[in-house]
CSV table of C-alpha atoms and ligand atoms in Angstrom, one decimal:
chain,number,residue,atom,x,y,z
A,982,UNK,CA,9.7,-27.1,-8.2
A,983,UNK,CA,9.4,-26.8,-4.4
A,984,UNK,CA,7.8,-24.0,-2.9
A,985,UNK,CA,8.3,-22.7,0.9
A,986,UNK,CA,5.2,-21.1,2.8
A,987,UNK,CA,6.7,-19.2,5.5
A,988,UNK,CA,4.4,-19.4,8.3
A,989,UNK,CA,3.3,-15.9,10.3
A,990,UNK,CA,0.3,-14.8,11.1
A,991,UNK,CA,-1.3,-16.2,8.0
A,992,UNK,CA,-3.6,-18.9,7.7
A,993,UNK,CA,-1.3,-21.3,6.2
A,994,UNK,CA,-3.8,-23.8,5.4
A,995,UNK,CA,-5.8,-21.5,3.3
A,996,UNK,CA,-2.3,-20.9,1.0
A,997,UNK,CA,-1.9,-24.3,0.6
A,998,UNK,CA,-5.3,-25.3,-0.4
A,999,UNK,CA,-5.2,-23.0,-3.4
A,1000,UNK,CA,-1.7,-24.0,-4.4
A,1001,UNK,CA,-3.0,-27.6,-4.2
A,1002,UNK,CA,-6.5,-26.4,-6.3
A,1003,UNK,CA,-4.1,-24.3,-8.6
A,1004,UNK,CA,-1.1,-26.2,-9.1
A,1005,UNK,CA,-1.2,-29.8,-7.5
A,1006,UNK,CA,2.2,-31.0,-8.8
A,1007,UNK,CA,3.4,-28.4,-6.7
A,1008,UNK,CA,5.9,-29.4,-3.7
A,1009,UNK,CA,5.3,-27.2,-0.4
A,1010,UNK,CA,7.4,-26.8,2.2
A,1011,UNK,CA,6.1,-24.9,5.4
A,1012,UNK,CA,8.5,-23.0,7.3
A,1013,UNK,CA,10.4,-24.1,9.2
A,1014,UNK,CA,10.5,-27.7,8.1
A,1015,UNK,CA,12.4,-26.9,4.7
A,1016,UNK,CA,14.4,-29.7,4.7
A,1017,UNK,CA,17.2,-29.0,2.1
A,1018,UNK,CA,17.6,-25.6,1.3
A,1019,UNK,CA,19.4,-26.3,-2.1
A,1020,UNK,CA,16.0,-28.1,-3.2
A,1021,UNK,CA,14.4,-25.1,-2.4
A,1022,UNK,CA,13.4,-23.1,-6.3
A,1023,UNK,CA,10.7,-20.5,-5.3
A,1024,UNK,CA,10.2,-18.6,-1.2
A,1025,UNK,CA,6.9,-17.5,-0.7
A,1026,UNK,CA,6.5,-15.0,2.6
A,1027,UNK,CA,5.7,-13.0,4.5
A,1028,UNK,CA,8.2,-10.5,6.5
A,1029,UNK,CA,11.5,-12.6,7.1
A,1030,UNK,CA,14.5,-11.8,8.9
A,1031,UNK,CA,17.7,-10.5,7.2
A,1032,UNK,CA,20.3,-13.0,6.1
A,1033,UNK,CA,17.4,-15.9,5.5
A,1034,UNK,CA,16.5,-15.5,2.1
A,1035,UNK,CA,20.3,-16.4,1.5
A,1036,UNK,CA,20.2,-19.1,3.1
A,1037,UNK,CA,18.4,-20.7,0.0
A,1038,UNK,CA,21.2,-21.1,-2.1
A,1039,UNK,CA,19.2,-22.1,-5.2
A,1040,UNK,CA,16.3,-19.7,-5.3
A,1041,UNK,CA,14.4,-18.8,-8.7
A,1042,UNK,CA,12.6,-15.8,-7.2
A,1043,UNK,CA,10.8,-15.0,-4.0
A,1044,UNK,CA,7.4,-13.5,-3.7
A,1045,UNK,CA,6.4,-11.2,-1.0
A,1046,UNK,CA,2.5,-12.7,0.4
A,1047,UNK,CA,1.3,-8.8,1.5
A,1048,UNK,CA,4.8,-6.2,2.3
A,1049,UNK,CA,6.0,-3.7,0.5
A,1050,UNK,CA,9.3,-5.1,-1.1
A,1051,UNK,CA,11.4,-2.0,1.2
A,1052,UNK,CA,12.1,-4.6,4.0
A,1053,UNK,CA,13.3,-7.0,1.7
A,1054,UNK,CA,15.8,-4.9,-0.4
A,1055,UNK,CA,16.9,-3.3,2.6
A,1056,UNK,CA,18.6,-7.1,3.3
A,1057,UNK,CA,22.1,-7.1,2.7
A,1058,UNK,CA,22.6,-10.2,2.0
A,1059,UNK,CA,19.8,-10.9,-1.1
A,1060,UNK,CA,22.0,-11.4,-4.3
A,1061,UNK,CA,21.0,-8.4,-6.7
A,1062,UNK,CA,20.5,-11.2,-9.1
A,1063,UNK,CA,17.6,-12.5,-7.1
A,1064,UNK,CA,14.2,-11.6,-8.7
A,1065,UNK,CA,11.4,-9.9,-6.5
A,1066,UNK,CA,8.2,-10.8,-7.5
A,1067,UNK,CA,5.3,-8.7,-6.2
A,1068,UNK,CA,2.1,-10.0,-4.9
A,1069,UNK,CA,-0.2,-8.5,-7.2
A,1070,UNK,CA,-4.1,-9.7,-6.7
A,1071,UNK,CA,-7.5,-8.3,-7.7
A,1072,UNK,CA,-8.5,-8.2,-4.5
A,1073,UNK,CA,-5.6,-6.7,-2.4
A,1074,UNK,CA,-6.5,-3.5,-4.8
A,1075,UNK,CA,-10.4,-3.5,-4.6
A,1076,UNK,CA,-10.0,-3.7,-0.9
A,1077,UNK,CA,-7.5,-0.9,-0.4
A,1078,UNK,CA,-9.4,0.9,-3.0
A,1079,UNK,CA,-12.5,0.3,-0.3
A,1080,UNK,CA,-10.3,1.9,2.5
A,1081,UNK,CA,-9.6,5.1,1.0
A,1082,UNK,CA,-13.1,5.5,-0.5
A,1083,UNK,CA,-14.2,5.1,3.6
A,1084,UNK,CA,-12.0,7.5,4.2
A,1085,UNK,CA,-12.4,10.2,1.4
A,1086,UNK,CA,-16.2,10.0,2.0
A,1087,UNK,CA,-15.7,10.2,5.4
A,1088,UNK,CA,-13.9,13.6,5.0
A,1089,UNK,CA,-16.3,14.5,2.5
A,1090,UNK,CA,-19.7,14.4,3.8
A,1091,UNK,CA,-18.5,15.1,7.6
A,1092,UNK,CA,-19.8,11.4,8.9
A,1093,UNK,CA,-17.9,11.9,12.0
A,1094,UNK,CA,-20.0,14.7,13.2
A,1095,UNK,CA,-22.9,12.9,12.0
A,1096,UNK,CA,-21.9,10.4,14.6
A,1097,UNK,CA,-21.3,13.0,17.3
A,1098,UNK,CA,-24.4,14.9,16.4
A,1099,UNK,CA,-26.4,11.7,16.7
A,1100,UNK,CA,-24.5,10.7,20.2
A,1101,UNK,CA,-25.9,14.1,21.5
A,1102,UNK,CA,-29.3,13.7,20.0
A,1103,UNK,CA,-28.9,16.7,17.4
A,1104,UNK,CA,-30.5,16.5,14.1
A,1105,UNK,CA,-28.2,19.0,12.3
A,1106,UNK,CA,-27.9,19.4,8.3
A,1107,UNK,CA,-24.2,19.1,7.4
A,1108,UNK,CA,-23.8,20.8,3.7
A,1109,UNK,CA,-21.0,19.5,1.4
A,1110,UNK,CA,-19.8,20.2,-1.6
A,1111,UNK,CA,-21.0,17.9,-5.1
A,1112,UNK,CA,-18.3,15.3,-5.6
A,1113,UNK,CA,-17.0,16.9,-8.6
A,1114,UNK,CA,-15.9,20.1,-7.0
A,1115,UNK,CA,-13.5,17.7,-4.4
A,1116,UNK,CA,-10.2,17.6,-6.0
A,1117,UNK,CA,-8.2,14.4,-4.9
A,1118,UNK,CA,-4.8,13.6,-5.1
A,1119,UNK,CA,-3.6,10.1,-5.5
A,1120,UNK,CA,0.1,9.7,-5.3
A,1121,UNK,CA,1.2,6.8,-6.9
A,1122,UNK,CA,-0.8,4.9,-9.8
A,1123,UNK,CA,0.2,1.2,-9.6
A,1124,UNK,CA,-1.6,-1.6,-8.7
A,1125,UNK,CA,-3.3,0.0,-6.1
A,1126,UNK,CA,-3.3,3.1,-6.6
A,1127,UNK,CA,-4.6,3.3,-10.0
A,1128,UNK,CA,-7.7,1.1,-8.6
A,1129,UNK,CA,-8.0,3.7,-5.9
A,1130,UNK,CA,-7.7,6.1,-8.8
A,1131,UNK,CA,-10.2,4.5,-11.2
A,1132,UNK,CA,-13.0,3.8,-7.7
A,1133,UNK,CA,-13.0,7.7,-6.9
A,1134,UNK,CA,-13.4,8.3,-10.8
A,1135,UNK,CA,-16.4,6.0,-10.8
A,1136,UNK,CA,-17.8,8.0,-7.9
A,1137,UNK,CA,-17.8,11.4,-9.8
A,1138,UNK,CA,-14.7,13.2,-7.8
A,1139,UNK,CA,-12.3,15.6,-9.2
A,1140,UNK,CA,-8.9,13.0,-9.6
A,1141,UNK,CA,-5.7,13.6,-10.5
A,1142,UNK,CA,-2.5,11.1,-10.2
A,1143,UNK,CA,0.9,11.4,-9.6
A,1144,UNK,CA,3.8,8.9,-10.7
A,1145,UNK,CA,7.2,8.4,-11.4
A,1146,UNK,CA,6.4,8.0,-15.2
A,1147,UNK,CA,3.9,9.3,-17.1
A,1148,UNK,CA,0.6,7.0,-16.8
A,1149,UNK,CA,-2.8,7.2,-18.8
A,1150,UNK,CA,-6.2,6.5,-17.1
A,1151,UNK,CA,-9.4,7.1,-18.1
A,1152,UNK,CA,-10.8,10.9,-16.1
A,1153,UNK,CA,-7.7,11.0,-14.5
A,1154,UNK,CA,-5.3,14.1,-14.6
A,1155,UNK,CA,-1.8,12.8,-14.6
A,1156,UNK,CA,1.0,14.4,-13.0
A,1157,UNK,CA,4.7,13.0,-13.6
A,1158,UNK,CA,8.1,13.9,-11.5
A,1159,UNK,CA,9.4,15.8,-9.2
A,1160,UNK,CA,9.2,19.1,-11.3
A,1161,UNK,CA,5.2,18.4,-11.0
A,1162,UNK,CA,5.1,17.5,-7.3
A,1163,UNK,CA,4.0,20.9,-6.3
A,1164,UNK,CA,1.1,21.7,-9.1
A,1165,UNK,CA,0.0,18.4,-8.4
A,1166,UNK,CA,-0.2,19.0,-4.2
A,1167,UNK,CA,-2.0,22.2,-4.7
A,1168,UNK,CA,-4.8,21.1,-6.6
A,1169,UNK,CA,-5.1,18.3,-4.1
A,1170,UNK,CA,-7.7,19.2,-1.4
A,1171,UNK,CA,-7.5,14.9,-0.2
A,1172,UNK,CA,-4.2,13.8,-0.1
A,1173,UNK,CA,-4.2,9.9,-1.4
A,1174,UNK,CA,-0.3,8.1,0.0
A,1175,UNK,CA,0.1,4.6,-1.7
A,1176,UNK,CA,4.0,5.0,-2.8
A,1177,UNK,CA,6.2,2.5,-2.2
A,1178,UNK,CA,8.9,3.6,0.7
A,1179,UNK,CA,12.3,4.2,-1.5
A,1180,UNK,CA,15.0,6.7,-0.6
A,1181,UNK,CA,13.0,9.1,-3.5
A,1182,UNK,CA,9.8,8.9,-1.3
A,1183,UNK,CA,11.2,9.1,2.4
A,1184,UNK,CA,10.2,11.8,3.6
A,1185,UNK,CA,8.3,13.4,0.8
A,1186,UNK,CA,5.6,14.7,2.7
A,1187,UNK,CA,7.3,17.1,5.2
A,1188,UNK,CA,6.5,20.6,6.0
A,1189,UNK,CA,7.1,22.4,2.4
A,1190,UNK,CA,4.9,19.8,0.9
A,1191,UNK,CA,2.6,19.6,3.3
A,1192,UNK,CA,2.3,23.5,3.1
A,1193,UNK,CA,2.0,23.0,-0.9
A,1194,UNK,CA,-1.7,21.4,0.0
A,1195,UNK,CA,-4.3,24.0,-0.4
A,1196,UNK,CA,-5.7,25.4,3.2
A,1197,UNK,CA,-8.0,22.8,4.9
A,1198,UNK,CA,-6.3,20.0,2.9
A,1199,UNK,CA,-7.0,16.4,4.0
A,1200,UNK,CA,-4.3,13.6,4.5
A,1201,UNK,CA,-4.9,10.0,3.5
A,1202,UNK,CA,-1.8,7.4,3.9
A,1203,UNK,CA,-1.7,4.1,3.5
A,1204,UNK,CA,1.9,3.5,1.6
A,1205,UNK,CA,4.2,3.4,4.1
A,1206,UNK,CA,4.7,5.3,7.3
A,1207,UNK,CA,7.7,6.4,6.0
A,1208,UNK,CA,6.7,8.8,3.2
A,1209,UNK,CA,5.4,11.3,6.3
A,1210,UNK,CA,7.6,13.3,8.6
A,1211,UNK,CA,5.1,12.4,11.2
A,1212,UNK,CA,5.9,16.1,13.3
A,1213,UNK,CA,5.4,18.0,10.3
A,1214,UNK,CA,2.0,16.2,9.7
A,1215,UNK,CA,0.8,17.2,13.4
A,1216,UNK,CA,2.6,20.9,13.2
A,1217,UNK,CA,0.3,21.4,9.9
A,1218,UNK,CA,-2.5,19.9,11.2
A,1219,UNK,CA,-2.4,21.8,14.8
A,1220,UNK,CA,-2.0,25.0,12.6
A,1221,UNK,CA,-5.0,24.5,10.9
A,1222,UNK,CA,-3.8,24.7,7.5
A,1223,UNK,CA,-4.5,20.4,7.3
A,1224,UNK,CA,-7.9,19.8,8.2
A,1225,UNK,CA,-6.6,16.1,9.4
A,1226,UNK,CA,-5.5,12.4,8.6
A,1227,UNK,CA,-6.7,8.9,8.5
A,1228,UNK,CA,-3.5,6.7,8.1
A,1229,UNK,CA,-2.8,2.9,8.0
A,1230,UNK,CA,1.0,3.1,8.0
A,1231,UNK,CA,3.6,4.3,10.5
A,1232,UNK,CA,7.2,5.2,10.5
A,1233,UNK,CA,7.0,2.9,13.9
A,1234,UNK,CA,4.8,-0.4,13.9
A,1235,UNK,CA,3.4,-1.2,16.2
A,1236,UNK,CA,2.7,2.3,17.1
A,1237,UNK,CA,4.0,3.5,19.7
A,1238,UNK,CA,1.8,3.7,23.5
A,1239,UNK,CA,3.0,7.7,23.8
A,1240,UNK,CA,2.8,8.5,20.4
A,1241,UNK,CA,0.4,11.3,19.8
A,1242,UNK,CA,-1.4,10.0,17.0
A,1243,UNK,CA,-3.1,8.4,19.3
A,1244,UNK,CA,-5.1,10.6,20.8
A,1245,UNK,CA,-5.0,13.4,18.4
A,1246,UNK,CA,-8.5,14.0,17.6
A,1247,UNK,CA,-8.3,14.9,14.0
A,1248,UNK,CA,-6.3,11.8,13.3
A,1249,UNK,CA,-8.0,8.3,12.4
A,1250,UNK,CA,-5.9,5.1,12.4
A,1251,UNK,CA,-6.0,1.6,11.2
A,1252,UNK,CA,-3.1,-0.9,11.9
A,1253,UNK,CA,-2.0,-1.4,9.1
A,1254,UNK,CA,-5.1,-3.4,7.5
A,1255,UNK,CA,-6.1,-1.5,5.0
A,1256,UNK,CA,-5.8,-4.2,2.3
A,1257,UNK,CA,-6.1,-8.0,2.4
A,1258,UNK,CA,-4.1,-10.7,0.4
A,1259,UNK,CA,-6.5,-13.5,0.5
A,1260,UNK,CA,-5.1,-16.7,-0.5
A,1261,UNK,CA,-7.0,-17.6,-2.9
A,1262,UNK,CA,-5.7,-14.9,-4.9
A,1263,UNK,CA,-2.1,-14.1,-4.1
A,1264,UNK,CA,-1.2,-17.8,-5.5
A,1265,UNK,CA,-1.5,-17.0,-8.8
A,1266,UNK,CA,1.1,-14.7,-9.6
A,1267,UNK,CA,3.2,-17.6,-8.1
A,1268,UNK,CA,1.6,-20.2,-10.4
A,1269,UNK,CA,1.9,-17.9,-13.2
A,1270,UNK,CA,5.8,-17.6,-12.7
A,1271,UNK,CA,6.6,-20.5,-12.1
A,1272,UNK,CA,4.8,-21.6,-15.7
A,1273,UNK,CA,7.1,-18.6,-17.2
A,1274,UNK,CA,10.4,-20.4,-15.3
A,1275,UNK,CA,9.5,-23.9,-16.9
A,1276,UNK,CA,8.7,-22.2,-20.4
A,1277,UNK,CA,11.6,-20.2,-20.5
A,1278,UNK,CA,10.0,-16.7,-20.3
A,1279,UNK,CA,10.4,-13.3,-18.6
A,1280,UNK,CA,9.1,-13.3,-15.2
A,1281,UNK,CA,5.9,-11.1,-14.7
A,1282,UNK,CA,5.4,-8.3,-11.5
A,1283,UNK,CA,9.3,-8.0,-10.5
A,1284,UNK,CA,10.6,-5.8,-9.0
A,1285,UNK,CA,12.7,-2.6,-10.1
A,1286,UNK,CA,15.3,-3.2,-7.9
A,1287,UNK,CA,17.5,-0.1,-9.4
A,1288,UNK,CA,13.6,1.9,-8.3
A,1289,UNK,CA,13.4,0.6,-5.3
A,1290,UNK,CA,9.8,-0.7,-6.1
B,1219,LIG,P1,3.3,-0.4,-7.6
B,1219,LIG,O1,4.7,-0.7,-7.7
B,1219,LIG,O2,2.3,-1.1,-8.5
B,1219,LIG,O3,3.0,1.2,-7.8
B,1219,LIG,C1,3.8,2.1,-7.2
B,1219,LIG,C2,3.4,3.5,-7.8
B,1219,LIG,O4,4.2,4.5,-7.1
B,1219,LIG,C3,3.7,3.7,-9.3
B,1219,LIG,O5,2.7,4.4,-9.9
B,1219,LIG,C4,5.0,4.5,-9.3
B,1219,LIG,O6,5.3,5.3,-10.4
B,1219,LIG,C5,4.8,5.4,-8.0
B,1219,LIG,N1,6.1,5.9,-7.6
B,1219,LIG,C6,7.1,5.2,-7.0
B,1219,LIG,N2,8.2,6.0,-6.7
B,1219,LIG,C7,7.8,7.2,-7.1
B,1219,LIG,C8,8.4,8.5,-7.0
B,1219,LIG,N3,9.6,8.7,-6.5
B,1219,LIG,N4,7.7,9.6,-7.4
B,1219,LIG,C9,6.4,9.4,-7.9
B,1219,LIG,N5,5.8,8.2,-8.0
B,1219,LIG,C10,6.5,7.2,-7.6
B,1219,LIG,O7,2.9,-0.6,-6.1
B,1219,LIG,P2,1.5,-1.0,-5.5
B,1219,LIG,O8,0.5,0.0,-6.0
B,1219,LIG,O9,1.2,-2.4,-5.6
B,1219,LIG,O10,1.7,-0.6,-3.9
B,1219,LIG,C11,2.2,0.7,-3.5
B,1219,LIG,C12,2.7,0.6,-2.1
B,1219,LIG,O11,1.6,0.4,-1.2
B,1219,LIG,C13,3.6,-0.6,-1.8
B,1219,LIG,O12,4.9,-0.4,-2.2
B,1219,LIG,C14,3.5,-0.7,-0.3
B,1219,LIG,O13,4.5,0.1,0.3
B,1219,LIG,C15,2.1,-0.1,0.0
B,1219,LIG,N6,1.2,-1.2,0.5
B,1219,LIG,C16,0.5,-0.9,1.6
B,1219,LIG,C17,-0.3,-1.9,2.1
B,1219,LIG,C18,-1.1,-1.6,3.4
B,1219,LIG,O14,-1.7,-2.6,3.9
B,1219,LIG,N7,-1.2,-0.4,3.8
B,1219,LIG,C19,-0.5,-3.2,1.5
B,1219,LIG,C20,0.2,-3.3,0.2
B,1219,LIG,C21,1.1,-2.4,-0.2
B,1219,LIG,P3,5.4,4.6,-11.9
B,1219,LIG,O15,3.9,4.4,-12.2
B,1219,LIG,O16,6.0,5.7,-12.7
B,1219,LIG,O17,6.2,3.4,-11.7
């Protein structure tokens, strides 16, 4: 079984020191010294460029290290017979789970004119409303949604969910479909984004949904860039009906120099870090299928490719 680390931005010695603690029999390759691509069983990577997973004639399954699977299906040339495997890890959810919690208590408790009052030497009571009486919205309850889900619960706020299919978790409302898209938005007064980018969810928050949000509303994305029609969000914010946005993901990354997120000042931004694959972690659902190859069994986290996700 030879495995191929396709070198980025990742610390590439860190992967292979766990897949050497984890799995030593395991051969790794590092990008791009793969030698023969027909030896090749299993790809482990980040982004890659279109047309070079199929290059690797012989492939078992290729894991995604951190993206979204979108880039990957949107390759032409990846046999539909291929299986995606996801790179679920415990701590790729706790620590997007800690970026949205930032962010919703942010909102909540009005921290950034705490800042500003402090900056102008203002001791000024902010009220705020008990966490029980905020309703959030989480849309999407998968791996990390449902931990984002599950973190506000444990912090006493008003939850519901939304998903494709039905989903069950503990103090959590659940909304289902398109048919409950819009009972769903307008009991949301924080919007929580973590869908995976598929044709369903391009575009879904545009101006009618964005209008579904209850006045004041508050937009949190960290899915893909893609799920916003970025002028609707500014035309809803500039309004006033949205009171504003902290978002991770963009339709464009890098963001663009002119783009006016930027400078908006009811719009806070991250590039794209809201979540961290550590190494340590991310190996195991590698180890785990490649056990499940050699004994014959289902592969675990693949992906839907007839969902998109
Ligand atoms: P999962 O596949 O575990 O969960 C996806 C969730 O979205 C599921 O609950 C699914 O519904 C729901 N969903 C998908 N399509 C629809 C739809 N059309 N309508 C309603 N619900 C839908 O993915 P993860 O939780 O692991 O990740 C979610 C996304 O987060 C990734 O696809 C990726 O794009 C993004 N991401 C962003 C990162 C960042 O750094 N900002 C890092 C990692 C991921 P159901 O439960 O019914 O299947």
């Amino acid at each position: 079984m030879i495995l191929v680390l396709k070198a980025g931005r990742e610390p590439v010695a860190d992967w292979l020191a766990a897949f050497a603690a984890k799995m030593p029999e395991l051969e790794v390759r590092i990008w791009p010294d793969v030698g023969d691509r027909a030896e090749v069983d299993v790809l482990f990577t980040t982004r890659i460029a279109e047309g070079e997973v199929a290059r690797f004639p012989n492939l078992r399954f290729v894991t995604l290290i951190a993206a979204g699977a979108d880039r990957l299906l949107a390759d032409p040339g990846i046999p539909a017979s291929l299986p995606i495997v996801r790179s679920v890890n415990p701590q790729r959810a706790t620590t997007m789970a800690a970026w949205v919690l930032y962010h919703v208590i942010r909102h909540h408790r009005d921290f950034a004119a705490h800042e500003a009052d402090q900056a102008d030497g203002r001791w000024q009571l902010r009220e705020y409303l008990p966490p029980g009486r905020v309703r959030i919205g989480v849309m999407g309850l998968g791996d990390l949604g449902g931990a984002v889900a599950r973190a506000l619960v444990g912090l006493g706020y008003g939850v519901a969910g939304w998903s494709r299919r039905p989903r069950n978790i503990a103090g959590v409302e659940g909304f289902a479909g398109p048919r409950r898209f819009a009972r769903f938005l307008a009991r949301s007064d924080i919007l929580v984004a973590i869908l995976p980018f598929t044709p369903d969810t391009d575009g879904l928050l545009d101006a009618r949904a964005l209008a579904a949000l209850p006045r004041g509303a508050y937009v949190i994305n960290s899915g893909r860039g893609e799920l916003i029609v970025e002028q609707d969000l500014l035309t809803a914010i500039g309004s006033g009906h949205l009171s504003g946005a902290a978002l991770d993901v963009f339709r464009v990354e890098p963001l663009p120099a002119d783009h006016a997120f930027w400078a908006h000042p009811k719009i806070t931004m991250t590039p794209h870090n809201s979540c961290m694959a550590s190494a340590w972690h991310s190996v195991d659902v590698v180890i785990e299928n490649i056990r499940r190859l050699e004994a014959g069994q289902p592969l675990a986290a693949t992906i839907d490719r007839a969902a998109g996700y």
